[in-house]
Tab-separated table of C-alpha atoms and ligand atoms in Angstrom:
chain	number	residue	atom	x	y	z
A	1	MET	CA	97.604	-17.514	-11.047
A	2	MET	CA	94.943	-18.731	-13.017
A	3	ASN	CA	95.391	-19.418	-16.916
A	4	ASP	CA	92.688	-17.178	-18.455
A	5	GLN	CA	92.268	-19.407	-21.401
A	6	ASN	CA	92.049	-22.830	-19.562
A	7	ILE	CA	88.463	-23.179	-18.385
A	8	SER	CA	89.352	-26.643	-16.857
A	9	THR	CA	91.437	-24.704	-14.232
A	10	LEU	CA	88.222	-22.930	-13.023
A	11	MET	CA	86.600	-26.083	-12.260
A	12	ALA	CA	88.138	-26.862	-8.569
A	13	GLU	CA	87.064	-23.390	-7.244
A	14	VAL	CA	83.280	-24.088	-8.330
A	15	LEU	CA	82.978	-27.567	-7.642
A	16	SER	CA	84.754	-27.613	-4.136
A	17	ASP	CA	82.647	-30.152	-2.397
A	18	SER	CA	83.306	-31.089	1.513
A	19	SER	CA	82.487	-34.591	0.809
A	20	GLY	CA	85.788	-34.948	-1.402
A	21	ALA	CA	83.587	-35.755	-4.594
A	22	ILE	CA	85.324	-34.885	-7.448
A	23	THR	CA	82.062	-34.396	-9.619
A	24	PRO	CA	79.105	-32.375	-8.849
A	25	PRO	CA	76.163	-34.493	-7.336
A	26	ILE	CA	73.223	-34.526	-9.593
A	27	VAL	CA	70.511	-33.237	-7.024
A	28	GLN	CA	67.311	-34.650	-8.492
A	29	THR	CA	64.720	-33.254	-6.698
A	30	SER	CA	61.551	-30.829	-7.614
A	31	LEU	CA	61.514	-29.133	-4.373
A	32	PHE	CA	63.585	-28.089	-1.391
A	33	SER	CA	62.086	-27.953	2.190
A	34	PHE	CA	62.282	-25.412	4.962
A	35	ASP	CA	63.529	-26.582	8.609
A	36	THR	CA	60.944	-24.104	10.310
A	37	TYR	CA	58.235	-21.543	9.145
A	38	LYS	CA	60.408	-18.888	9.883
A	39	ASP	CA	62.770	-20.204	7.375
A	40	PHE	CA	60.165	-20.557	4.699
A	41	GLU	CA	58.867	-17.130	5.342
A	42	ASP	CA	61.801	-15.380	5.157
A	43	ARG	CA	62.793	-17.239	1.943
A	44	MET	CA	59.443	-16.499	0.400
A	45	ALA	CA	59.703	-12.809	0.899
A	46	GLY	CA	63.175	-12.829	-0.478
A	47	ARG	CA	65.161	-12.362	2.946
A	48	THR	CA	67.098	-15.391	2.273
A	49	ASN	CA	68.502	-17.034	-0.969
A	50	GLN	CA	67.935	-20.901	-0.154
A	51	ALA	CA	66.523	-23.002	-3.233
A	52	ILE	CA	62.710	-23.511	-3.504
A	53	TYR	CA	61.978	-25.139	-6.575
A	54	THR	CA	64.141	-26.639	-9.405
A	55	ARG	CA	62.080	-24.501	-12.059
A	56	ILE	CA	64.114	-21.423	-10.673
A	57	GLN	CA	67.337	-22.983	-8.979
A	58	ASN	CA	68.817	-26.255	-8.538
A	59	PRO	CA	72.503	-26.677	-7.075
A	60	THR	CA	73.428	-29.166	-10.016
A	61	VAL	CA	72.228	-26.391	-12.546
A	62	ALA	CA	73.909	-23.616	-10.009
A	63	ALA	CA	77.397	-25.160	-10.386
A	64	PHE	CA	77.129	-25.217	-14.047
A	65	GLU	CA	75.968	-21.470	-14.313
A	66	GLY	CA	78.849	-20.544	-11.853
A	67	LEU	CA	81.347	-22.041	-14.320
A	68	MET	CA	79.698	-20.385	-17.239
A	69	ALA	CA	79.778	-17.117	-15.689
A	70	LYS	CA	83.814	-17.525	-15.088
A	71	ALA	CA	84.380	-18.896	-18.478
A	72	GLU	CA	82.812	-15.758	-20.303
A	73	HIS	CA	84.027	-13.315	-17.673
A	74	GLY	CA	80.575	-12.308	-16.625
A	75	GLU	CA	78.671	-11.946	-13.098
A	76	ALA	CA	76.322	-14.368	-13.594
A	77	ALA	CA	74.488	-17.142	-15.946
A	78	VAL	CA	71.442	-18.674	-16.206
A	79	GLY	CA	70.826	-22.445	-18.233
A	80	PHE	CA	68.116	-23.079	-20.316
A	81	ALA	CA	66.494	-26.342	-21.827
A	82	SER	CA	67.818	-25.414	-25.118
A	83	GLY	CA	69.760	-22.899	-27.308
A	84	ILE	CA	66.722	-21.519	-28.645
A	85	ALA	CA	65.134	-21.215	-25.293
A	86	ALA	CA	68.156	-19.164	-24.156
A	87	ILE	CA	67.640	-17.106	-27.139
A	88	SER	CA	63.579	-16.580	-26.920
A	89	SER	CA	63.584	-16.108	-23.252
A	90	THR	CA	66.447	-13.683	-23.471
A	91	LEU	CA	64.616	-11.634	-26.165
A	92	LEU	CA	61.408	-11.438	-24.621
A	93	ALA	CA	62.861	-10.564	-21.079
A	94	PHE	CA	64.258	-7.323	-22.545
A	95	LEU	CA	61.746	-6.377	-25.527
A	96	LYS	CA	59.424	-3.659	-25.137
A	97	PRO	CA	56.089	-2.557	-26.748
A	98	GLY	CA	57.027	-0.930	-30.064
A	99	ASP	CA	60.761	-2.145	-29.957
A	100	ARG	CA	62.799	-2.351	-33.029
A	101	ILE	CA	65.384	-5.252	-33.395
A	102	ALA	CA	68.492	-5.155	-35.629
A	103	CYS	CA	69.723	-8.710	-36.303
A	104	VAL	CA	72.663	-10.129	-38.575
A	105	GLU	CA	71.391	-11.544	-41.797
A	106	HIS	CA	72.831	-15.204	-41.599
A	107	VAL	CA	71.563	-15.854	-38.228
A	108	TYR	CA	70.843	-19.356	-36.687
A	109	PRO	CA	67.638	-20.300	-38.851
A	110	ASP	CA	65.590	-20.796	-35.985
A	111	THR	CA	66.373	-17.671	-34.527
A	112	TYR	CA	65.136	-16.165	-37.599
A	113	ARG	CA	62.059	-17.895	-37.609
A	114	PHE	CA	61.174	-17.069	-33.951
A	115	MET	CA	61.829	-13.287	-35.277
A	116	GLU	CA	59.589	-13.881	-38.051
A	117	ARG	CA	56.926	-16.318	-36.648
A	118	ILE	CA	56.458	-14.993	-33.317
A	119	LEU	CA	57.715	-11.416	-32.494
A	120	ARG	CA	56.981	-10.008	-35.879
A	121	PRO	CA	53.120	-10.891	-35.561
A	122	PHE	CA	53.579	-9.400	-32.073
A	123	GLY	CA	54.088	-6.246	-33.375
A	124	VAL	CA	58.113	-6.026	-33.270
A	125	GLU	CA	59.766	-4.619	-36.140
A	126	ILE	CA	63.068	-6.504	-37.080
A	127	SER	CA	65.322	-5.480	-39.591
A	128	TYR	CA	68.485	-7.713	-41.031
A	129	HIS	CA	72.052	-6.175	-41.590
A	130	SER	CA	75.193	-7.786	-43.060
A	131	ALA	CA	78.402	-7.569	-40.965
A	132	ALA	CA	79.596	-4.749	-43.131
A	133	GLU	CA	76.443	-2.848	-42.617
A	134	PHE	CA	76.587	-3.350	-38.816
A	135	GLU	CA	80.234	-2.142	-38.841
A	136	ASN	CA	79.753	0.768	-40.924
A	137	ASN	CA	76.605	2.336	-40.925
A	138	GLU	CA	75.716	3.224	-37.653
A	139	ASP	CA	72.611	4.852	-38.573
A	140	LEU	CA	70.761	1.564	-38.688
A	141	LEU	CA	70.976	1.596	-34.718
A	142	ALA	CA	68.924	4.701	-34.330
A	143	GLY	CA	65.910	3.798	-32.650
A	144	VAL	CA	66.881	0.027	-32.107
A	145	GLY	CA	66.228	-1.459	-28.651
A	146	ILE	CA	68.240	-4.724	-29.357
A	147	ALA	CA	70.824	-5.839	-31.655
A	148	PHE	CA	71.006	-9.325	-31.938
A	149	LEU	CA	74.437	-10.606	-33.202
A	150	GLU	CA	76.027	-13.797	-34.029
A	151	SER	CA	79.642	-14.228	-34.746
A	152	PRO	CA	80.767	-15.486	-36.669
A	153	SER	CA	77.066	-16.110	-38.290
A	154	SER	CA	75.744	-19.249	-39.139
A	155	VAL	CA	76.540	-21.485	-42.217
A	156	ILE	CA	78.635	-18.961	-44.157
A	157	PHE	CA	80.795	-17.877	-40.663
A	158	THR	CA	80.982	-14.342	-41.474
A	159	PRO	CA	82.671	-12.624	-38.202
A	160	LEU	CA	82.005	-9.145	-36.774
A	161	ASN	CA	84.270	-6.499	-35.310
A	162	LEU	CA	82.536	-6.876	-31.924
A	163	PRO	CA	84.424	-4.034	-29.949
A	164	LYS	CA	83.111	-1.827	-32.903
A	165	VAL	CA	79.606	-2.881	-33.107
A	166	ALA	CA	79.654	-2.588	-29.059
A	167	GLN	CA	80.865	1.011	-29.263
A	168	LEU	CA	78.412	2.064	-31.668
A	169	ALA	CA	75.546	0.430	-29.949
A	170	LYS	CA	76.553	1.750	-26.565
A	171	ARG	CA	75.864	5.327	-28.145
A	172	HIS	CA	72.440	4.694	-29.297
A	173	GLY	CA	71.649	2.858	-25.955
A	174	THR	CA	71.139	-0.124	-27.723
A	175	LEU	CA	71.406	-3.318	-25.729
A	176	THR	CA	73.495	-5.841	-27.536
A	177	MET	CA	73.155	-9.931	-27.422
A	178	ILE	CA	75.473	-12.406	-28.890
A	179	ASP	CA	75.042	-15.819	-29.961
A	180	ASN	CA	78.633	-17.136	-29.311
A	181	SER	CA	78.139	-20.808	-30.011
A	182	TRP	CA	80.629	-21.185	-32.735
A	183	ALA	CA	83.638	-19.809	-31.049
A	184	SER	CA	82.757	-20.900	-27.134
A	185	PRO	CA	84.554	-18.994	-24.696
A	186	VAL	CA	87.919	-20.541	-25.186
A	187	PHE	CA	88.249	-18.401	-28.626
A	188	GLN	CA	85.716	-15.321	-27.945
A	189	ARG	CA	84.700	-13.534	-24.834
A	190	PRO	CA	82.331	-10.740	-26.202
A	191	LEU	CA	81.398	-9.597	-22.561
A	192	THR	CA	85.281	-8.425	-22.692
A	193	LEU	CA	84.549	-6.593	-26.247
A	194	GLY	CA	81.713	-4.489	-24.705
A	195	ILE	CA	78.719	-6.554	-25.539
A	196	ASP	CA	75.948	-6.519	-23.003
A	197	ILE	CA	74.552	-10.595	-22.974
A	198	VAL	CA	76.508	-13.695	-24.344
A	199	ILE	CA	73.920	-16.680	-25.415
A	200	HIS	CA	75.158	-20.247	-26.303
A	201	SER	CA	73.384	-23.349	-27.516
A	202	ALA	CA	75.217	-25.431	-24.906
A	203	SER	CA	74.126	-28.433	-27.165
A	204	LYS	CA	77.336	-28.017	-29.242
A	205	TYR	CA	80.710	-27.376	-27.915
A	206	ILE	CA	80.013	-26.819	-24.396
A	207	SER	CA	78.447	-30.316	-24.213
A	208	GLY	CA	80.682	-31.732	-26.709
A	209	HIS	CA	79.366	-35.196	-26.811
A	210	SER	CA	76.343	-34.924	-28.796
A	211	ASP	CA	74.289	-36.174	-25.956
A	212	THR	CA	72.110	-33.121	-24.681
A	213	VAL	CA	70.129	-30.258	-25.793
A	214	ALA	CA	70.645	-27.247	-23.567
A	215	GLY	CA	71.277	-23.505	-23.467
A	216	VAL	CA	72.885	-20.602	-21.213
A	217	VAL	CA	73.020	-16.873	-20.960
A	218	VAL	CA	75.709	-15.166	-19.206
A	219	SER	CA	75.643	-11.388	-18.621
A	220	SER	CA	75.910	-8.714	-15.632
A	221	GLN	CA	74.087	-9.552	-12.200
A	222	PRO	CA	71.100	-7.456	-13.219
A	223	HIS	CA	70.423	-8.454	-16.448
A	224	ILE	CA	70.455	-12.291	-15.481
A	225	ALA	CA	68.093	-11.416	-12.544
A	226	ARG	CA	65.781	-9.881	-14.765
A	227	ILE	CA	65.965	-13.196	-17.191
A	228	ARG	CA	65.620	-15.307	-14.202
A	229	ASP	CA	62.685	-13.487	-12.771
A	230	LEU	CA	60.734	-12.941	-15.952
A	231	THR	CA	61.336	-15.585	-18.477
A	232	LEU	CA	62.715	-18.277	-16.763
A	233	SER	CA	60.272	-18.682	-14.019
A	234	LEU	CA	57.311	-17.624	-16.366
A	235	LEU	CA	58.169	-19.684	-19.396
A	236	GLY	CA	59.866	-22.360	-17.495
A	237	ALA	CA	62.207	-23.589	-19.942
A	238	LYS	CA	64.623	-24.582	-17.223
A	239	LEU	CA	67.653	-26.634	-17.490
A	240	ALA	CA	67.554	-30.197	-15.981
A	241	PRO	CA	69.900	-31.232	-13.492
A	242	PHE	CA	71.137	-34.347	-14.947
A	243	GLU	CA	71.843	-32.094	-18.457
A	244	ALA	CA	73.658	-29.694	-16.253
A	245	PHE	CA	75.837	-32.607	-15.068
A	246	LEU	CA	76.670	-33.468	-18.479
A	247	LEU	CA	77.633	-29.736	-19.402
A	248	THR	CA	79.771	-29.520	-16.399
A	249	ARG	CA	81.548	-32.768	-17.631
A	250	GLY	CA	81.845	-31.215	-20.954
A	251	LEU	CA	83.289	-28.123	-19.638
A	252	ARG	CA	86.271	-30.121	-18.198
A	253	THR	CA	87.491	-30.864	-21.477
A	254	LEU	CA	86.457	-27.712	-23.366
A	255	ASN	CA	89.729	-26.232	-23.675
A	256	ALA	CA	91.391	-29.635	-24.925
A	257	ARG	CA	88.631	-30.160	-27.305
A	258	MET	CA	88.823	-27.021	-28.829
A	259	MET	CA	92.479	-27.039	-29.316
A	260	GLN	CA	92.008	-30.169	-31.382
A	261	HIS	CA	89.041	-28.918	-33.319
A	262	GLN	CA	91.607	-25.880	-34.246
A	263	ALA	CA	94.237	-28.112	-35.421
A	264	THR	CA	92.301	-30.236	-37.526
A	265	ALA	CA	90.460	-27.153	-39.106
A	266	ASN	CA	93.733	-25.524	-39.653
A	267	LEU	CA	94.998	-28.575	-41.430
A	268	PHE	CA	91.744	-28.572	-43.317
A	269	VAL	CA	91.845	-24.804	-44.261
A	270	ASP	CA	95.584	-24.979	-45.206
A	271	ARG	CA	95.302	-27.956	-47.633
A	272	LEU	CA	91.663	-27.138	-48.991
A	273	ALA	CA	93.354	-23.814	-50.902
A	274	ALA	CA	95.183	-26.377	-53.027
A	275	VAL	CA	92.003	-28.289	-53.792
A	276	PRO	CA	90.889	-27.309	-57.402
A	277	GLN	CA	87.274	-28.179	-57.128
A	278	VAL	CA	86.984	-25.705	-53.889
A	279	VAL	CA	85.931	-22.401	-54.848
A	280	LYS	CA	85.494	-20.968	-51.028
A	281	ILE	CA	86.421	-21.710	-47.916
A	282	ASN	CA	84.500	-20.114	-44.866
A	283	SER	CA	86.421	-20.571	-41.749
A	284	PRO	CA	87.548	-17.700	-39.883
A	285	GLY	CA	90.377	-17.879	-37.527
A	286	ALA	CA	92.411	-16.449	-34.984
A	287	ASN	CA	92.598	-12.480	-35.163
A	288	GLU	CA	90.533	-12.163	-38.233
A	289	VAL	CA	88.351	-10.042	-36.308
A	290	PRO	CA	89.135	-8.401	-32.890
A	291	GLY	CA	89.119	-10.742	-29.879
A	292	LEU	CA	88.610	-13.646	-31.791
A	293	THR	CA	91.713	-15.971	-30.885
A	294	GLY	CA	90.846	-19.113	-32.583
A	295	ARG	CA	89.138	-21.192	-35.330
A	296	SER	CA	86.533	-23.572	-34.412
A	297	GLY	CA	86.153	-26.927	-36.229
A	298	LEU	CA	82.704	-25.558	-37.838
A	299	ILE	CA	83.477	-24.662	-41.322
A	300	SER	CA	82.051	-24.460	-44.686
A	301	ILE	CA	83.156	-25.089	-48.179
A	302	GLU	CA	81.665	-24.018	-51.541
A	303	PHE	CA	82.551	-26.418	-54.204
A	304	ASN	CA	82.609	-25.578	-57.997
A	305	ASP	CA	79.914	-27.396	-60.372
A	306	ASN	CA	82.216	-30.343	-60.915
A	307	VAL	CA	81.355	-32.115	-57.510
A	308	ASP	CA	78.147	-34.267	-57.385
A	309	ILE	CA	77.274	-33.047	-54.011
A	310	PRO	CA	75.096	-36.160	-53.052
A	311	LYS	CA	77.666	-38.576	-54.128
A	312	PHE	CA	80.379	-36.645	-52.209
A	313	CYS	CA	78.172	-36.966	-49.189
A	314	ASP	CA	77.247	-40.815	-49.537
A	315	ALA	CA	81.137	-41.433	-50.244
A	316	LEU	CA	82.150	-40.148	-47.073
A	317	LYS	CA	82.755	-42.639	-44.163
A	318	HIS	CA	83.930	-40.638	-41.066
A	319	PHE	CA	81.253	-37.619	-41.922
A	320	ARG	CA	77.946	-38.629	-41.022
A	321	LEU	CA	74.959	-36.611	-42.455
A	322	GLY	CA	72.799	-34.607	-40.127
A	323	VAL	CA	72.030	-31.450	-37.944
A	324	SER	CA	73.982	-29.938	-35.326
A	325	TRP	CA	77.462	-30.093	-34.633
A	326	GLY	CA	80.216	-29.560	-31.960
A	327	GLY	CA	80.606	-33.325	-30.648
A	328	PHE	CA	83.092	-35.934	-31.199
A	329	GLU	CA	81.973	-37.244	-34.425
A	330	SER	CA	82.593	-35.360	-37.590
A	331	LEU	CA	79.095	-34.319	-39.618
A	332	ILE	CA	78.118	-32.843	-42.926
A	333	LEU	CA	74.914	-30.841	-43.924
A	334	PRO	CA	74.702	-29.789	-47.466
A	335	ALA	CA	73.263	-26.565	-47.847
A	336	ARG	CA	70.828	-27.661	-50.625
A	337	VAL	CA	69.213	-29.994	-47.902
A	338	GLY	CA	68.929	-26.945	-45.332
A	339	LEU	CA	67.562	-24.819	-48.438
A	340	ALA	CA	64.966	-27.487	-48.996
A	341	GLN	CA	63.841	-27.175	-45.276
A	342	ALA	CA	59.782	-27.238	-45.399
A	343	GLY	CA	57.687	-24.798	-43.694
A	344	GLU	CA	58.036	-20.995	-43.067
A	345	LYS	CA	61.498	-20.255	-44.583
A	346	ASN	CA	64.833	-20.031	-42.471
A	347	SER	CA	67.509	-17.166	-42.767
A	348	MET	CA	69.222	-19.317	-45.388
A	349	GLN	CA	66.508	-19.519	-47.618
A	350	ALA	CA	65.924	-15.587	-47.021
A	351	PHE	CA	69.373	-14.278	-47.217
A	352	GLY	CA	70.804	-16.897	-49.611
A	353	VAL	CA	73.781	-19.267	-49.764
A	354	SER	CA	75.556	-21.296	-52.594
A	355	PRO	CA	73.648	-24.504	-53.301
A	356	ASN	CA	77.385	-25.641	-53.730
A	357	LEU	CA	78.041	-25.088	-50.068
A	358	VAL	CA	78.580	-27.852	-47.689
A	359	ARG	CA	78.948	-27.395	-43.830
A	360	MET	CA	81.349	-29.662	-41.921
A	361	SER	CA	81.719	-30.065	-38.343
A	362	LEU	CA	85.468	-31.437	-38.080
A	363	GLY	CA	85.154	-33.811	-35.126
A	364	LEU	CA	87.735	-35.526	-32.597
A	365	GLU	CA	88.784	-38.294	-34.979
A	366	ASP	CA	92.222	-38.292	-36.243
A	367	ALA	CA	92.842	-35.365	-38.451
A	368	GLU	CA	94.709	-37.394	-41.130
A	369	ASP	CA	91.896	-39.829	-41.429
A	370	LEU	CA	89.483	-37.123	-41.806
A	371	TRP	CA	91.675	-35.450	-44.733
A	372	ALA	CA	92.123	-38.876	-46.107
A	373	ASP	CA	88.093	-39.617	-46.182
A	374	PHE	CA	87.433	-36.186	-47.723
A	375	MET	CA	89.650	-36.519	-50.455
A	376	SER	CA	88.608	-39.929	-51.492
A	377	ALA	CA	85.010	-38.803	-51.364
A	378	LEU	CA	85.851	-36.341	-53.468
A	379	SER	CA	87.566	-38.167	-55.869
A	380	GLN	CA	84.464	-40.357	-56.059
A	381	SER	CA	82.053	-37.767	-56.961
A	382	ALA	CA	83.199	-35.844	-60.157
A	383	THR	CA	80.328	-35.082	-62.136
B	1	LIG	C1	72.237	-25.046	-32.560
B	1	LIG	C2	72.022	-23.655	-32.772
B	1	LIG	C3	71.303	-22.859	-31.892
B	1	LIG	C4	69.888	-23.587	-31.019
B	1	LIG	O1	70.486	-24.526	-29.968
B	1	LIG	P1	69.630	-25.786	-29.719
B	1	LIG	O2	70.312	-25.837	-28.314
B	1	LIG	O3	69.529	-26.595	-30.575
B	1	LIG	O4	68.416	-25.235	-29.197
B	1	LIG	C5	71.450	-21.592	-31.724
B	1	LIG	N1	72.438	-20.861	-32.297
B	1	LIG	C6	73.374	-21.669	-33.052
B	1	LIG	C7	74.569	-21.007	-33.851
B	1	LIG	C8	73.425	-22.993	-32.925
B	1	LIG	O5	74.172	-23.724	-33.788
């Protein structure tokens, strides 16, 4: 019996290679040639499925896509050059003229910018709703073609009751898409909860090593075929074979890494409750909403006014200042810096977040070392 939770056990099946190689080869080629005129003609006419060109198909990329489809319990998957390419290419593959999108409020900041800076000027109507509105006000889905979800949301990590939202969306014929990067397939499998399309920034937990930028979409065969045919082919933001190799390597340890991220996050959440400077901890855990089976290492903490946040950030030794998350190294992103982001406003600027909030990516360093670092920095940063 295959252990459902353990993605690592899926590897053998997908990667079986007659050569005995234990890792997939990196097939670094742009095109694939044909033995005969007839083979070439048959392929171009769609009668066979041999790879033609790496913009559309590549065996190293296909190995990663096969693993992701299994991990998310989907029929098929398609890789992209980045998480935002996966998001934009999926939305553009399904949007129709005059469509309306219902989106979660604290969506990933660049997803919000994609909606506002590219889709809205093309005439797409977009409305934003809190988790409570999505769960309790089904009228907001009337006439909505696409519900774009992210659960938990970015920065404040509000989780959604996905089975409930999926059920309401089905009643209105609304296609549901979810950004599942925070939970990874280890802690949440939205397709099994009734959601139509799952999207990941694979730059985060799936890669796990902060060494690649990539994205992936998992869904039914027809949905993935549509994305492949339209926006993968014609916008062309494909996943590269070398990046796919790194992601396949990342998937081997995803389960083990998520368990350690969870253990460290549990330790932080337990102890933070007793820290007087902490006003709020944003870190949904197992069973907080149906279908969420664990706590990832990406949390946020709201301090009271007695913490000098710049001083706190500079006093930390293990947490580096930076964007992104999900790798070995622990990171901190103060909300004030995110709120100061130049250019068209992002979702945190639009929907608000406390300036006393810090987002922390709890990495794979020793949990007690991380906690000692946190408390030491806090003691040095009293206002
Ligand atoms: C980082 C991130 C993205 C964007 O992914 P890239 O790989 O950076 O393009 C999308 N959604 C969430 C939740 C993210 O954290």
